[in-house]
Structure formats: C-alpha cells, structure tokens
Amino acid sequence: MKAQIQHLLSHFPDIFTALGIMLGGLLLGLVLKYAVFSVLRAFGRRENSTLARSVAQHLSLASAWFFPVLAISLLLPLVPLPPRPFEVLRRLVEVVLVLTFAWGLIKTVDVLQDLVRQRYRLESADNLRVRKLFTQLQFVKKLAVSLIAFVAVGLVLMSFETVRRLGTGLLTSAGIASVIVGFAAQRSISNLLAGFQIAFTQPIRIDDVLVVEGEWGRVEEITFTYVVLSIWDERRLVLPLNYFIEKPFQNWTRTSARLTGAVHLQTDYTVPVEAVRTELRRILEAHPLWDQRVGVLHVTDAKERTLELRALVSAANAGDVWELRCAVREQLIGFLQREHPGSLPHTRVLLPEAAAGGPH
C-alpha cells in the first residue's frame, strides 16, 4: 500500500504538467475561436456579407468546442503521462475531435443552405424554378446530415479494438442480417426510395398547392418518410411519401402558379346575359388581382327552374384566384339585386283557375 502511494505521489508533477498543457490548449483554442469569429462578425457588418453572418450564426457554438479540442490534440505529444493513461487520454481527445468536427460539418450544411436561400427567393412571384431547387436542396441536406452523422459514429466506434473485432465477426453474417432487415424495413426503404424519386422527378415541390384527400394546402416540408401539408385553416396534414407515388392528387402549381377559377350563378330565365357579361368585364378591369388572361361568361346549363351562368376568371396564384372569385360572385349578385331583381331565382306557381282563364 505504501509503495502504491509513493508511486502515485511520484507522478503528481506529471499530472499537474498534463493538466497545465490541456488547460493551455483549451485557452488557446477559445482565444483562437473568439478572434476568428470577431473578425467574421465585423466583416459581416461592414460588407453586409451573408456568408460571414451565416458562418458566425451557425458555426459559433460548434467552433467553441472544436478549436479547443483541436489545440489540445496538437499539444497532446507534450503531455508527460505513462503509456496507459496517455493512450486513454489520446483516445478520448480523438473521439471528441471527430464528434465536434462532424458537428461543424453539419452546421456547414446550414451555411450552404443560407447561401442558396439568399440567392433564390421563394417569395418571388414566379418561383417555379426556385421551388424545384428547394425541394432537392431539402432532401440533399437531410441525406448529407445523415451521412455525416453515420460516418462520425462509425469512426468513433471503429477506433475501439473490441468494436473492430465485433464488426469483423458481423460481416460473416451480413447476408442473413441484410435479408432480415430488408423484410423488417420494407416500407421504410420504399419510403426512402420514394423520397429520391420525389426529390428528382418532382411530382410535388416545396410550396406547391395541392388538393389531397379533399384538403387544400401547401407543401410545407418533405422529409425522408413523409410530407407535411399546411392546410388553409392552419391544420397540418401528414402523408407518407409513398402516397404521392401510388395515389392520384391535384397539383395546382405543377408547371405554373397561375390558375383559372369558376364562379357559378343560378338565375331566372329572364336574366339579361349580355348585361351580366358587360358587368363582369367591368368588375375584372377594376380588380387588382385579375391578371387579364381569362374573363368570360357562359350559359353552362338550363335547368328546370334556373339558368346557370359560369364566369371564368384568372389570377397569378391560388390565393389570388380564390379572393377574385369571391369578389366577382359578390359583385355580380349585387348587380342583379340592384339592376335586375326579377332575374334572381324564384318559383312560379300557375293556379288551375288562372290557367283556365277563370278568376284568380
């Protein structure tokens, strides 16, 4: 016991030296991180640089870990420890260095996304090309993050001898395991393949307007396994990716955001169609949402008691065409009430005495 205590005391100077070197590396890394990001923030404010601001925003926290660990790893050969403790310390520093580097790479993907979003604006009027790009960007980002995390965890695990031996043994049963996993994850794999197909053939894109399961909404998010549809009343409809490969749905913005909408009116047979057509033209020319492509009125049906009029109007996107349809419907009904009240639908009753010419 006394010999062990003496042995421990004899290594106290080495332990203090090791702690001093590690603390020095920690402080050096923090100072380096602070200096680099101070320069980046100053440059971003002065030059209005999106890249500098994005790097400072996304990589600041990851760098606060990576730089100190990197400095410690560079100073590690100076640490005066016995071989066994030194090997444990070296392995620990390597693991943390790999994980923090992977964290920085994942945040670098966010920086690249910011640069793309700065260059291409989703809020622009004609954003078809941008929506195509963003759909692919979102899927590629998730794939890149997953690959970085997978490789980082693999490198950490393979740095341990026990795990390497276990991995060699597992390779012998990989064939059987792959079959079992394939059957167990059949739907997940099919969803992943559907994700690739959607990202690059693009039957749907980010911000597309869809009608799915009787619901109208916009594509808010596309993940590896499902699609989130933002419904007009702020609900969210979540559907698996396979749905958009296997089932029919309406895409109102597949090739263009422009749309044509219909307004149906039920009127009496005495309605002056030409006067209503003239009024429709006046309404459309005065309305800011009409894009001047389509503005026509047709008699589309003659029913037993009413005449059906259909007005076709067009606008730049689904939201505008909805507002325009509501305005046209409201103003046409007001026009008939005001100018031709007899043209509104009503029921006629012919009494037998009146039909025979008798008293009413």
Short mmCIF file of N, CA and C in Angstrom, two decimals, residues 22 69 72-73 76-77 79 81-98 159-160 164:
data_model
loop_
_atom_site.label_atom_id
_atom_site.label_comp_id
_atom_site.label_asym_id
_atom_site.label_seq_id
_atom_site.Cartn_x
_atom_site.Cartn_y
_atom_site.Cartn_z
N MET A 22 -3.14 20.82 -20.99
CA MET A 22 -4.51 20.72 -21.50
C MET A 22 -5.27 22.02 -21.29
N VAL A 69 -10.54 21.59 -28.56
CA VAL A 69 -10.17 20.18 -28.67
C VAL A 69 -9.05 20.00 -29.69
N ILE A 72 -5.82 21.07 -28.04
CA ILE A 72 -5.38 20.04 -27.08
C ILE A 72 -4.75 18.86 -27.82
N SER A 73 -5.37 18.46 -28.95
CA SER A 73 -4.82 17.32 -29.71
C SER A 73 -3.45 17.64 -30.29
N LEU A 76 -0.97 17.41 -27.43
CA LEU A 76 -1.02 16.13 -26.72
C LEU A 76 0.34 15.43 -26.63
N PRO A 77 1.19 15.46 -27.68
CA PRO A 77 2.51 14.80 -27.54
C PRO A 77 3.38 15.37 -26.42
N VAL A 79 2.31 15.97 -23.42
CA VAL A 79 1.78 15.55 -22.12
C VAL A 79 2.65 14.43 -21.55
N LEU A 81 2.64 11.67 -19.55
CA LEU A 81 1.91 10.65 -18.81
C LEU A 81 2.44 9.27 -19.16
N PRO A 82 2.25 8.30 -18.27
CA PRO A 82 2.62 6.92 -18.60
C PRO A 82 1.82 6.43 -19.81
N PRO A 83 2.31 5.37 -20.48
CA PRO A 83 1.67 4.92 -21.72
C PRO A 83 0.18 4.62 -21.60
N ARG A 84 -0.23 3.94 -20.55
CA ARG A 84 -1.64 3.56 -20.46
C ARG A 84 -2.57 4.76 -20.25
N PRO A 85 -2.32 5.63 -19.26
CA PRO A 85 -3.16 6.84 -19.14
C PRO A 85 -3.09 7.74 -20.37
N PHE A 86 -1.89 7.81 -20.97
CA PHE A 86 -1.75 8.63 -22.17
C PHE A 86 -2.62 8.10 -23.30
N GLU A 87 -2.69 6.77 -23.45
CA GLU A 87 -3.50 6.18 -24.51
C GLU A 87 -4.99 6.44 -24.28
N VAL A 88 -5.43 6.37 -23.02
CA VAL A 88 -6.83 6.67 -22.70
C VAL A 88 -7.15 8.12 -23.03
N LEU A 89 -6.24 9.03 -22.63
CA LEU A 89 -6.46 10.45 -22.92
C LEU A 89 -6.47 10.72 -24.42
N ARG A 90 -5.53 10.10 -25.14
CA ARG A 90 -5.46 10.29 -26.59
C ARG A 90 -6.74 9.80 -27.26
N ARG A 91 -7.24 8.64 -26.82
CA ARG A 91 -8.47 8.10 -27.41
C ARG A 91 -9.66 9.00 -27.13
N LEU A 92 -9.74 9.53 -25.92
CA LEU A 92 -10.83 10.44 -25.57
C LEU A 92 -10.79 11.71 -26.41
N VAL A 93 -9.59 12.29 -26.57
CA VAL A 93 -9.46 13.52 -27.36
C VAL A 93 -9.84 13.25 -28.82
N GLU A 94 -9.43 12.10 -29.37
CA GLU A 94 -9.77 11.76 -30.75
C GLU A 94 -11.27 11.64 -30.95
N VAL A 95 -11.95 10.98 -30.00
CA VAL A 95 -13.40 10.82 -30.11
C VAL A 95 -14.10 12.18 -30.10
N VAL A 96 -13.71 13.03 -29.14
CA VAL A 96 -14.34 14.36 -29.06
C VAL A 96 -14.03 15.19 -30.30
N LEU A 97 -12.81 15.05 -30.82
CA LEU A 97 -12.42 15.80 -32.01
C LEU A 97 -13.25 15.37 -33.22
N VAL A 98 -13.45 14.06 -33.39
CA VAL A 98 -14.26 13.57 -34.51
C VAL A 98 -15.70 14.06 -34.38
N SER A 159 -12.74 3.08 -33.69
CA SER A 159 -11.48 3.41 -33.03
C SER A 159 -11.21 2.50 -31.83
N PHE A 160 -12.22 1.73 -31.43
CA PHE A 160 -12.05 0.80 -30.32
C PHE A 160 -11.81 -0.60 -30.87
N ARG A 164 -13.98 -3.16 -33.44
CA ARG A 164 -13.44 -3.62 -34.72
C ARG A 164 -13.54 -5.13 -34.84
#
